[in-house]
Short mmCIF file of C-alpha atoms in Angstrom, two decimals:
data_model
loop_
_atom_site.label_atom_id
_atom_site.label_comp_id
_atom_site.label_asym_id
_atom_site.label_seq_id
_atom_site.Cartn_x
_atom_site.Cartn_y
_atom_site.Cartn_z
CA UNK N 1 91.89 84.94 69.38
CA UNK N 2 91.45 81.22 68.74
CA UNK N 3 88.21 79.04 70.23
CA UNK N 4 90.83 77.37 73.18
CA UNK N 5 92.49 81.56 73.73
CA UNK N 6 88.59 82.55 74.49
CA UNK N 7 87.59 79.24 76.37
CA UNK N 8 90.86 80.47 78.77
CA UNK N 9 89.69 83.94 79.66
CA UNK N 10 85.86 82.77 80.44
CA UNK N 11 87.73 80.40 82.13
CA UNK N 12 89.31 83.26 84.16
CA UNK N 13 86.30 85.74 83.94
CA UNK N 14 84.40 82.84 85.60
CA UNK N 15 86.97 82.54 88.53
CA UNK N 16 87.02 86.71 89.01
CA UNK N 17 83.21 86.06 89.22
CA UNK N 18 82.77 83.91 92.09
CA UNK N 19 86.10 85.29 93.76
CA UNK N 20 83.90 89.12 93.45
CA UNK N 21 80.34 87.17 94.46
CA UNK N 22 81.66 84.39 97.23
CA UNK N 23 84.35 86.63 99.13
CA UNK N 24 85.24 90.18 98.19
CA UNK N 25 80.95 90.95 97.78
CA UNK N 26 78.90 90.54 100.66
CA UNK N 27 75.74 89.81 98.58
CA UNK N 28 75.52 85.86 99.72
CA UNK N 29 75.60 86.34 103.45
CA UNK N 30 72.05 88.39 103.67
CA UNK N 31 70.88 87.17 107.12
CA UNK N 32 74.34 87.36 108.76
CA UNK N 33 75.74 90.64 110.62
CA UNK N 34 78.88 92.43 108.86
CA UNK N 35 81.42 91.21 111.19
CA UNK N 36 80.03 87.35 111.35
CA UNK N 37 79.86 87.87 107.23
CA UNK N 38 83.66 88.88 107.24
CA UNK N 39 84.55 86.18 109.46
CA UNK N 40 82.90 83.60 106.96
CA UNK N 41 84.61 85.23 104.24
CA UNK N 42 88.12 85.90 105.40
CA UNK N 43 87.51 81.80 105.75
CA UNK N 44 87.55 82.24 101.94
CA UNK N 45 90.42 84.31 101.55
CA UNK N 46 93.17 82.36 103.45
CA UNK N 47 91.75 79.14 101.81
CA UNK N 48 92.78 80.30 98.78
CA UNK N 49 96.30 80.90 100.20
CA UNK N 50 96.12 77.66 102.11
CA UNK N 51 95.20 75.66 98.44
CA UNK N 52 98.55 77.76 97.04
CA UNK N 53 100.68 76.49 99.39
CA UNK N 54 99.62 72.66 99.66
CA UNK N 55 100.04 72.86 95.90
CA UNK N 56 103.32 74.16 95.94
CA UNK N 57 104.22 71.59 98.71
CA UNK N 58 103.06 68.73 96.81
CA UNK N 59 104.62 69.52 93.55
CA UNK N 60 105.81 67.64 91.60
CA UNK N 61 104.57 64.49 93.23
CA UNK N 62 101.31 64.97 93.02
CA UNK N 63 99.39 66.72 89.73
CA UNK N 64 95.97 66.73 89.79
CA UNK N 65 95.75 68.94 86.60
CA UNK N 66 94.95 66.61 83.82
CA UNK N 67 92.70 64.48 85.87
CA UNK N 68 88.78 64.56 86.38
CA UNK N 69 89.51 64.61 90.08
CA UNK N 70 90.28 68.42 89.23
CA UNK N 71 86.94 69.01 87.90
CA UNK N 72 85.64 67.23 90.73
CA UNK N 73 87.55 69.18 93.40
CA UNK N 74 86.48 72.43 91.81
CA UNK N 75 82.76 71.68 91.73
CA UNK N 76 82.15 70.03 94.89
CA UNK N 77 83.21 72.33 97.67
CA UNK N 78 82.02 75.72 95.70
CA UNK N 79 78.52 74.28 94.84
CA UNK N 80 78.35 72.73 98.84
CA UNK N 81 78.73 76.45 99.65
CA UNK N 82 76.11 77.39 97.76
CA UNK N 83 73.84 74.75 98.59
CA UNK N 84 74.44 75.30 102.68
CA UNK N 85 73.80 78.94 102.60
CA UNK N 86 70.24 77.77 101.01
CA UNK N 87 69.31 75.74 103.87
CA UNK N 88 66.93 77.83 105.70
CA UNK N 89 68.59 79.08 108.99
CA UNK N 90 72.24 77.64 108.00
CA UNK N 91 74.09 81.18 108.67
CA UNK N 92 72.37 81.94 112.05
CA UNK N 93 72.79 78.55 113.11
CA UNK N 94 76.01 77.05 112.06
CA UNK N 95 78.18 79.98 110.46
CA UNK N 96 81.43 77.69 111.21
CA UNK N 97 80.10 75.31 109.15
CA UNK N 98 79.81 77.97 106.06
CA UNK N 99 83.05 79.02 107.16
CA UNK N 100 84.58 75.71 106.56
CA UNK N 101 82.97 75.04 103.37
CA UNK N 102 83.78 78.56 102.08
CA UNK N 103 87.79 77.72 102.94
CA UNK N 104 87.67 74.38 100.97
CA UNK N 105 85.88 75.81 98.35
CA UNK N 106 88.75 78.61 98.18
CA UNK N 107 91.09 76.17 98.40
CA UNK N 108 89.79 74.14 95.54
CA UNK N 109 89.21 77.63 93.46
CA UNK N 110 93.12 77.67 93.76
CA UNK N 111 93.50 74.78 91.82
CA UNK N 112 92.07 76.56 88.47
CA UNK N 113 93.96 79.92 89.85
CA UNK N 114 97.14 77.55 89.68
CA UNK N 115 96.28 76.24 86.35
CA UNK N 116 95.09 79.75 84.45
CA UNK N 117 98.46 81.19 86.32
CA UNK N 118 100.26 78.63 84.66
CA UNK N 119 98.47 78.90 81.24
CA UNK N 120 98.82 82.38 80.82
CA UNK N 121 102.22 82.37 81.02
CA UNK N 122 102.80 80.17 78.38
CA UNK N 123 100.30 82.34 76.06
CA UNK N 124 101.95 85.05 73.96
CA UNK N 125 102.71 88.48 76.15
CA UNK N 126 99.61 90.46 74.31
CA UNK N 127 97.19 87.89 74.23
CA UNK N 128 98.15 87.10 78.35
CA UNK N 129 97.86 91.03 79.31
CA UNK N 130 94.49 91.23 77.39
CA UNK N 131 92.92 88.18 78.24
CA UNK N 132 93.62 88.75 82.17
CA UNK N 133 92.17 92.78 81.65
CA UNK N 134 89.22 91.59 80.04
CA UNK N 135 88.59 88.44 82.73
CA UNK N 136 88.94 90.58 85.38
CA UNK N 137 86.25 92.93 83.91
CA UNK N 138 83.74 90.48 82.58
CA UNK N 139 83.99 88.43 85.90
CA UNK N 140 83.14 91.58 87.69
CA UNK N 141 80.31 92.09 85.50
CA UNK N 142 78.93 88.73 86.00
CA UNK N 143 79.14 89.68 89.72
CA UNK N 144 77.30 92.62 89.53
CA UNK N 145 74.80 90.94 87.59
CA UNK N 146 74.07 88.24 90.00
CA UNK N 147 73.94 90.86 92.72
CA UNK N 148 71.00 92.23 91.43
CA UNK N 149 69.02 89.22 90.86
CA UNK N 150 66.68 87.46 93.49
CA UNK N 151 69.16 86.10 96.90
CA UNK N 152 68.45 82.82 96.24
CA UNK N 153 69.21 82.58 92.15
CA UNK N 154 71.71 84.46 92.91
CA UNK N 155 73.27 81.72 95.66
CA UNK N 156 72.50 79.24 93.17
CA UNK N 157 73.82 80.52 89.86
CA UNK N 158 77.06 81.17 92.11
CA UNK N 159 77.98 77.63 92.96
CA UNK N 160 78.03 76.96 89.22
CA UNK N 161 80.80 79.45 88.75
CA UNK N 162 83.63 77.24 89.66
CA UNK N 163 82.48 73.99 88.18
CA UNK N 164 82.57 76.16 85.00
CA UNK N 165 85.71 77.41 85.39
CA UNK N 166 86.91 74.44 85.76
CA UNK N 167 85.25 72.70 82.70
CA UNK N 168 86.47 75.65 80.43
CA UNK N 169 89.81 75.57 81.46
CA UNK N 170 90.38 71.89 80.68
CA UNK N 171 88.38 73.09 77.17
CA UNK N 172 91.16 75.74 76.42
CA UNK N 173 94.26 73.02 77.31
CA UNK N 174 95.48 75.02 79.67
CA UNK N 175 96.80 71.85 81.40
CA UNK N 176 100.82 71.89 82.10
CA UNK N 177 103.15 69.62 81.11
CA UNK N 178 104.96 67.28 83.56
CA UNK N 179 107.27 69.20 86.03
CA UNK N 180 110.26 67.81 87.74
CA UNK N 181 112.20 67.95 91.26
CA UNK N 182 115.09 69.90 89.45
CA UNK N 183 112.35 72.59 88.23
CA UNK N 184 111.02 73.11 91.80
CA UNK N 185 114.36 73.88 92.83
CA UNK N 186 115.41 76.37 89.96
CA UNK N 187 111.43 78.07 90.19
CA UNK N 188 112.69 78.42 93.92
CA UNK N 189 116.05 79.73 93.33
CA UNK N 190 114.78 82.56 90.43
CA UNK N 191 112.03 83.65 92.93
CA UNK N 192 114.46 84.62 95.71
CA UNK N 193 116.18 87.16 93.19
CA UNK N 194 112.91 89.19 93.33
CA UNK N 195 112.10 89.06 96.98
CA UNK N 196 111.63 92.64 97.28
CA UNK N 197 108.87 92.49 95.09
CA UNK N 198 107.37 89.81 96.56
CA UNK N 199 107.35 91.09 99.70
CA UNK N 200 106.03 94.20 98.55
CA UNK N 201 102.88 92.56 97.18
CA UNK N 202 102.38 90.75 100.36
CA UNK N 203 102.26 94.01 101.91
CA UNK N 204 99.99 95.67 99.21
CA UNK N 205 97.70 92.94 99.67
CA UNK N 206 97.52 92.87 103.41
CA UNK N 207 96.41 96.99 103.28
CA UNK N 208 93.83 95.35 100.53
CA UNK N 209 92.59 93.13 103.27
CA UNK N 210 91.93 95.92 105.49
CA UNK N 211 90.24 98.56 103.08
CA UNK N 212 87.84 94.84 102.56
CA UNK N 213 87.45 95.03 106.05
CA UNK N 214 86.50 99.10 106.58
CA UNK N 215 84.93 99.16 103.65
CA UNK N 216 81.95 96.34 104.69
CA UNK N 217 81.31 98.03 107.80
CA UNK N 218 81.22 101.78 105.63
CA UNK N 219 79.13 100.79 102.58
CA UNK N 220 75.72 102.61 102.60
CA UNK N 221 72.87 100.51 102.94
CA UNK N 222 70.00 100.17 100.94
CA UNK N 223 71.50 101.05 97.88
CA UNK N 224 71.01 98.04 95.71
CA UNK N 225 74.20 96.41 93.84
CA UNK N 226 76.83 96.64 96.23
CA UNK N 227 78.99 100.23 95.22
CA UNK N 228 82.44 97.82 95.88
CA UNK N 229 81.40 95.58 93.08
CA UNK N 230 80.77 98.64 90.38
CA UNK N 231 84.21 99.77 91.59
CA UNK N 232 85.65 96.28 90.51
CA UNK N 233 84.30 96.81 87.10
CA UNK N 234 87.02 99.22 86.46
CA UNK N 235 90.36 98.14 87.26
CA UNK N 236 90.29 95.42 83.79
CA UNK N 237 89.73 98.34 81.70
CA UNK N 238 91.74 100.70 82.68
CA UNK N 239 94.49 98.43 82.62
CA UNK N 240 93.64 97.06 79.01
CA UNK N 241 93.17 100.99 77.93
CA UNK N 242 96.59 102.34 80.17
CA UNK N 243 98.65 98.84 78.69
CA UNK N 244 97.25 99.54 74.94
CA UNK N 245 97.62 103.80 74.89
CA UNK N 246 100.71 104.19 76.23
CA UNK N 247 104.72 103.31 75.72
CA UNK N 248 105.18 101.30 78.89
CA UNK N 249 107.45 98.30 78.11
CA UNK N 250 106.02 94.92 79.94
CA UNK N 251 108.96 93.67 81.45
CA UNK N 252 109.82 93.11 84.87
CA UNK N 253 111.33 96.55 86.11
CA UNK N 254 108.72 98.69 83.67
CA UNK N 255 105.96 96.91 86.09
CA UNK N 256 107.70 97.46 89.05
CA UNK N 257 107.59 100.77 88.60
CA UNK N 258 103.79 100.62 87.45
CA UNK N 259 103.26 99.14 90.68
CA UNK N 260 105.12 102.09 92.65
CA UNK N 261 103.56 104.87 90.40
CA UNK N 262 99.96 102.69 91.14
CA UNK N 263 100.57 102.77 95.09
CA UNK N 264 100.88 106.93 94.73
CA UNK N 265 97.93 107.03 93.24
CA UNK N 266 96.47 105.04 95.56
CA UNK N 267 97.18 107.41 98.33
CA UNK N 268 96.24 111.05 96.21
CA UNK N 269 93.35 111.69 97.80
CA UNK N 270 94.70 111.79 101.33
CA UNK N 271 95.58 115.44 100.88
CA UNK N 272 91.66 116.22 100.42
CA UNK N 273 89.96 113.42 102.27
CA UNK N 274 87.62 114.42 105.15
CA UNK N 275 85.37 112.27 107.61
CA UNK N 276 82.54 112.32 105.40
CA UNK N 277 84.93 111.25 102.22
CA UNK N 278 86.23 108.05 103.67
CA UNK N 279 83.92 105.83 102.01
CA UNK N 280 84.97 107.32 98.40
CA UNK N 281 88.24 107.01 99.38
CA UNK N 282 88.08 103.36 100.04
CA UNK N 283 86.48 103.22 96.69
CA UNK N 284 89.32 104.52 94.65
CA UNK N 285 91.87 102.45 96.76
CA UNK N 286 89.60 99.39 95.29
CA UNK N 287 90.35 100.08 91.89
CA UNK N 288 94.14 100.51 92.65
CA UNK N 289 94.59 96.77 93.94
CA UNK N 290 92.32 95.40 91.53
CA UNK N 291 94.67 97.43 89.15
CA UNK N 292 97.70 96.59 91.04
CA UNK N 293 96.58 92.50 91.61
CA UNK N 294 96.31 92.52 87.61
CA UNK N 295 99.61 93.92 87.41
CA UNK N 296 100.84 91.77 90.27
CA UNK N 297 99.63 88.33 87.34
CA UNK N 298 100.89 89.69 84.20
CA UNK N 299 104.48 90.55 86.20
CA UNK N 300 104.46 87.13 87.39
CA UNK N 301 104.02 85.73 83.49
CA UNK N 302 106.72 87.79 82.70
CA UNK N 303 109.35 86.42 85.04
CA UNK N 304 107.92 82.78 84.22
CA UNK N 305 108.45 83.87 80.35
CA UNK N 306 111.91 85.65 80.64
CA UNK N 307 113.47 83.21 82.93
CA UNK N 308 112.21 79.93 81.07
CA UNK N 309 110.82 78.76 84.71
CA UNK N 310 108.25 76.20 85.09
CA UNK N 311 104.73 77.64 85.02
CA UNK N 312 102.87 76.27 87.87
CA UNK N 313 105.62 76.12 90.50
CA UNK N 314 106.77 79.85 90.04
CA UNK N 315 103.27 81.18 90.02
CA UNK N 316 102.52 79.21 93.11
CA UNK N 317 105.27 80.88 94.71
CA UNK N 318 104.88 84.58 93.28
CA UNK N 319 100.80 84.53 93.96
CA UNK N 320 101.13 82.68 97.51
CA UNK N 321 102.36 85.81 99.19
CA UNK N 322 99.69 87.96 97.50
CA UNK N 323 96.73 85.97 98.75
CA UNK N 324 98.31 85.25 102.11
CA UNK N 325 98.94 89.00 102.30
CA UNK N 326 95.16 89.72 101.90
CA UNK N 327 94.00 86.92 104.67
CA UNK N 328 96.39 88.50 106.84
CA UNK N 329 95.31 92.34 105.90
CA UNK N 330 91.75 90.90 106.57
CA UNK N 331 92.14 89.68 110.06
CA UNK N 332 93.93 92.81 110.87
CA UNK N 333 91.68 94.33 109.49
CA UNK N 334 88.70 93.24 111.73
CA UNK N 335 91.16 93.48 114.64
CA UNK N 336 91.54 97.12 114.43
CA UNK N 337 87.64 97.42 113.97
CA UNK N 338 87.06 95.75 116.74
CA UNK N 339 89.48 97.64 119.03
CA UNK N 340 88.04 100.71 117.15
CA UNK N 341 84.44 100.59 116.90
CA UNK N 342 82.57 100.09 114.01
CA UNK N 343 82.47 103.19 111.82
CA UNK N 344 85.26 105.01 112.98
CA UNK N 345 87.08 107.56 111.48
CA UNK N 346 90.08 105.87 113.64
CA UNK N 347 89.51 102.86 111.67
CA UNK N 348 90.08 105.25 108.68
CA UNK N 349 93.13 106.96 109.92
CA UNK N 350 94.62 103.42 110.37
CA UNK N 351 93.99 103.10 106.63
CA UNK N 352 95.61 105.83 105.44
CA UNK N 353 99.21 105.57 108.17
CA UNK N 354 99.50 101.87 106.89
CA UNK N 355 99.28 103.37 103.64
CA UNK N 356 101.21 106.12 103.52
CA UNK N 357 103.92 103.60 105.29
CA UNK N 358 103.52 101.04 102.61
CA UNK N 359 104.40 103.25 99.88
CA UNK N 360 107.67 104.49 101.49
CA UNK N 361 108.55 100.92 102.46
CA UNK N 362 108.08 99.76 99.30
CA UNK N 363 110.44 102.21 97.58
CA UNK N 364 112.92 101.18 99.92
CA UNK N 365 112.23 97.58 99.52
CA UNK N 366 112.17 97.80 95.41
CA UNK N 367 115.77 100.61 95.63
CA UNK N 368 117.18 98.04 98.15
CA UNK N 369 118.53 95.35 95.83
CA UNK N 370 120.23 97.62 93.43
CA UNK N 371 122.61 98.97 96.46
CA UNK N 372 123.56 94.89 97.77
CA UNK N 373 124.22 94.04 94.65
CA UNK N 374 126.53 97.03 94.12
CA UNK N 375 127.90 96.59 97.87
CA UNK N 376 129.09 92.84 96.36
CA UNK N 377 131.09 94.05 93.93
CA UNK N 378 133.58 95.01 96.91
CA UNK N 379 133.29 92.02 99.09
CA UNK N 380 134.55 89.45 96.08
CA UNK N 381 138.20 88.59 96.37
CA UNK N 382 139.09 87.94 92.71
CA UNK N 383 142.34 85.94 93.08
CA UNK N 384 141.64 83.60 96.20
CA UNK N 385 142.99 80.58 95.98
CA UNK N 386 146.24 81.79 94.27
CA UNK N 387 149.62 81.24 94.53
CA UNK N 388 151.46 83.74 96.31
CA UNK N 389 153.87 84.54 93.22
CA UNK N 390 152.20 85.19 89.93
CA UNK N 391 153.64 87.34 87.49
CA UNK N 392 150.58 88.30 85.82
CA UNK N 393 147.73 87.55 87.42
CA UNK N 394 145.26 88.86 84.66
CA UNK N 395 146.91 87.15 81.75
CA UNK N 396 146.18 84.11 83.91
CA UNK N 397 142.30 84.95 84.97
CA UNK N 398 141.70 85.49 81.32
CA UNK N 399 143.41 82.43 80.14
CA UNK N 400 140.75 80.54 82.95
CA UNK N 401 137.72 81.81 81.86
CA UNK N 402 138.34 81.46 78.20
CA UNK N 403 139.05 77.60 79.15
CA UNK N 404 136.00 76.93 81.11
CA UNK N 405 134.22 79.00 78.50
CA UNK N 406 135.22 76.21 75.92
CA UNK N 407 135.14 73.27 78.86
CA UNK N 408 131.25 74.30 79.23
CA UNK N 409 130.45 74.96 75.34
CA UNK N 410 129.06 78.43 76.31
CA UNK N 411 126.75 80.27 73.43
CA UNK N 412 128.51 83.65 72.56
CA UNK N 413 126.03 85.65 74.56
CA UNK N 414 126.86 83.61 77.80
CA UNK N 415 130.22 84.05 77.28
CA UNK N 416 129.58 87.80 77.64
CA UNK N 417 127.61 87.10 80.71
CA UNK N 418 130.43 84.93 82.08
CA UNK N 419 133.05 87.37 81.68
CA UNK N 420 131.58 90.02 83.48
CA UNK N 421 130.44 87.44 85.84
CA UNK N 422 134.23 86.97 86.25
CA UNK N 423 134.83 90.52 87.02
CA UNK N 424 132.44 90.88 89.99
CA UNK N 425 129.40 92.40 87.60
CA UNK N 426 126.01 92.17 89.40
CA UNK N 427 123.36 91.31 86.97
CA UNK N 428 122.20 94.78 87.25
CA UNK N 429 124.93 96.00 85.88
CA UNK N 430 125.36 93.06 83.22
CA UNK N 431 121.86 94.36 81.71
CA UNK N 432 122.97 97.53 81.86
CA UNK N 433 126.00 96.70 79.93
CA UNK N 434 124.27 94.47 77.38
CA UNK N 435 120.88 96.70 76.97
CA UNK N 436 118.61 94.03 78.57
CA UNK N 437 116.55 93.90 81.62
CA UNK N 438 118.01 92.36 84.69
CA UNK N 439 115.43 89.66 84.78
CA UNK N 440 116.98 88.44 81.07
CA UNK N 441 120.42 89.27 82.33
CA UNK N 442 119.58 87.16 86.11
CA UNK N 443 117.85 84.40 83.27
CA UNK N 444 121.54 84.03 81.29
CA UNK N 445 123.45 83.80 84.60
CA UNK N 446 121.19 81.00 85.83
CA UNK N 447 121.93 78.88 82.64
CA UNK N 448 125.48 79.55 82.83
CA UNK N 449 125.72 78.20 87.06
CA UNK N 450 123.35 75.35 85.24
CA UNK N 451 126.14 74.48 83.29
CA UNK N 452 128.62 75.35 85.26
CA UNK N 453 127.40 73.18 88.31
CA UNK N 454 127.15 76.07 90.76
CA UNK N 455 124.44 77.85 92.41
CA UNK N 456 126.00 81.33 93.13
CA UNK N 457 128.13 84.03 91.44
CA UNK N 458 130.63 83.48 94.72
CA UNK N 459 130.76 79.67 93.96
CA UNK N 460 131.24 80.67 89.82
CA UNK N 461 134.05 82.57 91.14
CA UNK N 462 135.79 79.78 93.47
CA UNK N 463 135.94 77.70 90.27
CA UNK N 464 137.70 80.39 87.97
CA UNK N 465 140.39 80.71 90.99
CA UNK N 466 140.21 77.28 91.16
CA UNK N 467 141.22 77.10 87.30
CA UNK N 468 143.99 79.93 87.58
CA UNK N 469 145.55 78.05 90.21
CA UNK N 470 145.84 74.75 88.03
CA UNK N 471 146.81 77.04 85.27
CA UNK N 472 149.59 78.72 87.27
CA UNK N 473 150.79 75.18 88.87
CA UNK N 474 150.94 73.43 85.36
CA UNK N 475 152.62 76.02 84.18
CA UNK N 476 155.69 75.91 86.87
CA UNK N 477 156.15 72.20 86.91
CA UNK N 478 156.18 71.96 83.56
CA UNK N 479 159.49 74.85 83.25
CA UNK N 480 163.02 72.93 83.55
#
């Protein structure tokens, strides 16, 4: 690990840190109830997702990346935060104002989130799964360890967080090249292909938001370091040790199915869990999604890496839904406690339904694109177009697809692709044929409708019947 590889993960450990401190810990907010503290902080949590989506939105007119505005962004709103809660009276007296500061300060931690997110994908696959592991755990660390120190060093050493996040990332040239309108479009047009999964982090996230939620108004008090933020120690290091020990290959579908086989786990102690477990179980659901949100980055590196997409528009995308889901999990989540009741084992039950529904809707999500894509296969016409009398009808489809294959100077492997394209193959079952993942298989069809000039396997296949038809027309004029 080079000087600029370590200056990148402090650069991430630094971001975990005041993500753990500012929103997910309660430690900053001392003089302000639990539901007016959640309120402030949920403020956080959907400016994150608001700073995701503006960025998105403005790409690629706008790139504030390489600039000092960047740094300048990331200090000021973070360290304002800081500084408000310090002025004596501010959350008794104007908690909307902390609430506002807290969701431009989230919104400006998105910029680095944006940038790292980017980075990382770029980095080789080892170095990217242990550097995020090993952020996530030494951020949490650093969280824990400002818990325990006086309130007010606490507040202060926290708005320095960002502003050093900031500084280390520029240190570790993590800053992206120049992206185009034509990237936005493809990063956009890859990212639909996986829409299951998306949606099933949203979802993930948004039952994160809620456990947040019950588990503020369930934590013991009087206990010291907040028992949430020791849990968040754990979910970098047993990803690091579960990635390292075992056989599980880091591609697209393998994590998919890590996230599936994470979710069970998640709900295992429902089977045992009684009114005076539900804090515990809350616990262990907190290292899940921490396990499952460092699953949810290192999946979306791999579909920027095995897709070629452009780093900061495809993250922006596949980690917008994620942190919407959990501002949207959160405000549920202090709807239901306030229909509820504080403290209620209702509150609880609602926990563990949404739950239990998640993981059954998210096997059904994650199954659901492998039966479309095989439902396709039928709906394709493969002569339409054609003249009514063809002798051979193959001889001429082959004919047309070797031509275009030569018209488009396709590599050898695309021409594999294409041809099965030709026949009506899904990319699932291209991989399958080839001994690839689908994401590789979904990367090589993209190139080929790049060259091609079409933007679906339908419109791939109006221009081979387009090409049999000349083929069969030439053909008959030319005869005496």
């Amino acid at each position: 690990m080079d000087s600029k590889q370590t200056y990148g993960m402090l650069s991430f450990a630094f971001y975990w840190a005041w993500l753990f401190v500012a929103i997910v810990g309660p430690s900053l907010l001392h003089a302000t109830d639990t539901t007016g503290s959640l309120f402030i902080r949920l403020a956080g949590a959907a400016g994150i997702a608001a700073g995701l989506a503006v960025q998105y939105a403005l790409m690629p007119k706008i790139s504030i990346y390489d600039s000092r505005l960047f740094a300048a962004v990331c200090a000021i709103f973070p360290f304002a935060y800081s500084a408000a809660l310090l002025l004596p009276g501010a959350e008794m007296s104007v908690p909307w104002l902390l609430g506002l500061l807290l969701f431009l300060a989230g919104a400006a931690s998105s910029l680095v989130l944006c940038g790292i997110g980017g980075g990382f994908s770029g980095y080789p696959r080892r170095y990217a799964i242990t550097a995020t592991c090993l952020a996530s755990a030494i951020g949490a660390l650093i969280a824990v360890l400002l818990s325990s120190a006086p309130w007010a060093a606490s507040v202060a050493a926290s708005g320095l967080l960002m502003p050093a996040s900031s500084i280390l990332y520029r240190k570790a040239g993590l800053v992206p090249g120049p992206e185009t309108a034509e990237s936005r479009r493809r990063a956009f047009d890859v990212m639909r292909g996986y829409h299951s999964l998306l949606v099933f982090m949203f979802l993930y996230n948004a039952l994160f938001g809620v456990v947040i939620v019950q588990g503020a108004f369930m934590e013991p008090a009087g206990v010291g370091v907040s028992p949430i933020l020791l849990t968040i120690c754990a979910p970098g290091v047993i990803m690091l040790a579960l990635l390292a020990s075992t056989k599980i290959r880091v591609d697209v579908e393998s994590l998919q199915r890590l996230f599936l086989a994470l979710a069970i786990i998640g709900i295992a102690p429902l089977a045992f869990l009684s009114s005076d477990a539900g804090f515990c179980f809350l616990l262990l659901l907190t290292v899940i999604f921490g396990m499952f949100d460092i699953a949810n980055f290192v999946t979306l590196f791999e579909i920027i890496r095995e897709n070629e997409l452009p780093k900061l528009e495809t993250f922006a995308i596949g980690r917008l839904l994620s942190e919407f889901g959990i501002a949207v999990g959160w405000g549920l989540g202090l709807a239901v406690t306030g229909i509820a009741g504080e403290n209620s084992n209702t509150a609880i039950l609602v926990v563990e339904a949404a739950t239990v529904a998640l993981i059954v809707l998210g096997l059904a999500l994650l199954g659901r694109d492998a039966q479309s894509e095989d439902s396709e296969l039928d709906e394709k016409s493969p002569a339409a177009g054609l003249p009514q009398e063809q002798p051979d009808p193959y001889a001429y489809r082959a004919r047309a697809v070797s031509s275009l294959e030569d018209e488009f100077d396709l590599s050898p492997r695309e021409r594999e692709v294409f041809e099965m394209l030709a026949s009506g193959r899904s990319p699932k079952r291209i991989s399958e044929k080839l001994f690839v993942s689908e994401s590789t298989a979904k990367s090589h069809c993209y190139r080929i409708y790049q060259k091609v000039g079409v933007h679906s396997q339908q419109d791939l296949l109006d221009v081979i019947d387009d090409q049999v038809a000349a083929i069969y027309n030439d053909q008959w004029t030319l005869m005496p």
